mmCIF file of C-alpha atoms in Angstrom:
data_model
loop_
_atom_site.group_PDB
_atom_site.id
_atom_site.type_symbol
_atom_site.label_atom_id
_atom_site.label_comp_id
_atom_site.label_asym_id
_atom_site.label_seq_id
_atom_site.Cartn_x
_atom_site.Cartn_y
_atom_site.Cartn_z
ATOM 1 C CA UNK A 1 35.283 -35.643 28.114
ATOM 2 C CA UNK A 2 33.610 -32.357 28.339
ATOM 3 C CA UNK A 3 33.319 -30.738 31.566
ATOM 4 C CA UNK A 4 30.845 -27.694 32.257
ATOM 5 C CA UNK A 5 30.936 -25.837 35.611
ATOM 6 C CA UNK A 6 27.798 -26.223 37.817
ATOM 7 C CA UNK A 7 27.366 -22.183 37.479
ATOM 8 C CA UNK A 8 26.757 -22.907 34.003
ATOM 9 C CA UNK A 9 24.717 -25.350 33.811
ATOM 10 C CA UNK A 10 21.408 -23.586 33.514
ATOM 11 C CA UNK A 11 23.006 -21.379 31.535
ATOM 12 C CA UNK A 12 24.310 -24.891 29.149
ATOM 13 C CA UNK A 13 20.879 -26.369 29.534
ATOM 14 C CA UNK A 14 19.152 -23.464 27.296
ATOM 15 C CA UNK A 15 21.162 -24.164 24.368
ATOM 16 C CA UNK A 16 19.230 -26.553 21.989
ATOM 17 C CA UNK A 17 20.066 -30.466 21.772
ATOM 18 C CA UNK A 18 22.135 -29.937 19.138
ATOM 19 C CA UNK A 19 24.188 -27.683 20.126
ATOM 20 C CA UNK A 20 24.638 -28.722 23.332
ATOM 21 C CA UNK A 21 25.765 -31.777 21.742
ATOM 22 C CA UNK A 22 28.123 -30.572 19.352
ATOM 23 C CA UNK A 23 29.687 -28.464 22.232
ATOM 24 C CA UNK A 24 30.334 -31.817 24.328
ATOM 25 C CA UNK A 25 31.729 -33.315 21.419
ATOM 26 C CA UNK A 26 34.375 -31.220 21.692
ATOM 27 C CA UNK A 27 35.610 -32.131 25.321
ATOM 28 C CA UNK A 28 35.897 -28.812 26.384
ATOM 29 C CA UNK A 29 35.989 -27.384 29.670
ATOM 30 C CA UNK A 30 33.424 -24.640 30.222
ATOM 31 C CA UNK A 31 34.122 -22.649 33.732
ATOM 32 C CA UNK A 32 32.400 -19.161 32.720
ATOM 33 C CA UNK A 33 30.472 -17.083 29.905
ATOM 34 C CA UNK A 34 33.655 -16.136 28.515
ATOM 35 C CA UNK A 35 34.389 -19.918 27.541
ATOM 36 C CA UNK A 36 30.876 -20.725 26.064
ATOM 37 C CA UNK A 37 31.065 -17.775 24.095
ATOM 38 C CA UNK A 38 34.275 -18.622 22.982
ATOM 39 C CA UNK A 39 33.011 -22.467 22.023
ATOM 40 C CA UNK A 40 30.428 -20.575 20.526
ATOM 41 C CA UNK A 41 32.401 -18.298 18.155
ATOM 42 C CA UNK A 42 34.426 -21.444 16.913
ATOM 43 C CA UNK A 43 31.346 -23.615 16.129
ATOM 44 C CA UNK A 44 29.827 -20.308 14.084
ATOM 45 C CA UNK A 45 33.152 -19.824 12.034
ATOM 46 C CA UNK A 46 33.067 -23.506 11.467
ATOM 47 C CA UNK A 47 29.510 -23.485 10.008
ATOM 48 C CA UNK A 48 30.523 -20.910 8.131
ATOM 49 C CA UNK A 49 33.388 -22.333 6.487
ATOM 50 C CA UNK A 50 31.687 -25.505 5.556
ATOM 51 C CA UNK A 51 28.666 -23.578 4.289
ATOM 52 C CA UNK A 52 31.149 -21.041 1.880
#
């Protein structure tokens, strides 16, 4: 189960649906910036592999 810090929540809640559900899916823990980014990063250079 994913867990996202109440300082980022707003920050969470601007990401579209789907992203903020494939994040979730995840069950990550998101305490800072430095965490979403790094969710972030991973989901990109897993798009990208699956779209090479």
């Amino acid at each position: 189960m994913s867990y996202i810090a109440p300082k980022m929540q707003a920050k969470f809640e601007t990401l579209s649906i789907d992203l903020k559900n494939r994040i979730l899916e995840r069950d990550v823990t998101i305490h800072d910036t430095k965490d979403l980014v790094r969710i972030l990063e991973e989901i990109v250079e897993e798009t990208e592999d699956n779209n090479n």
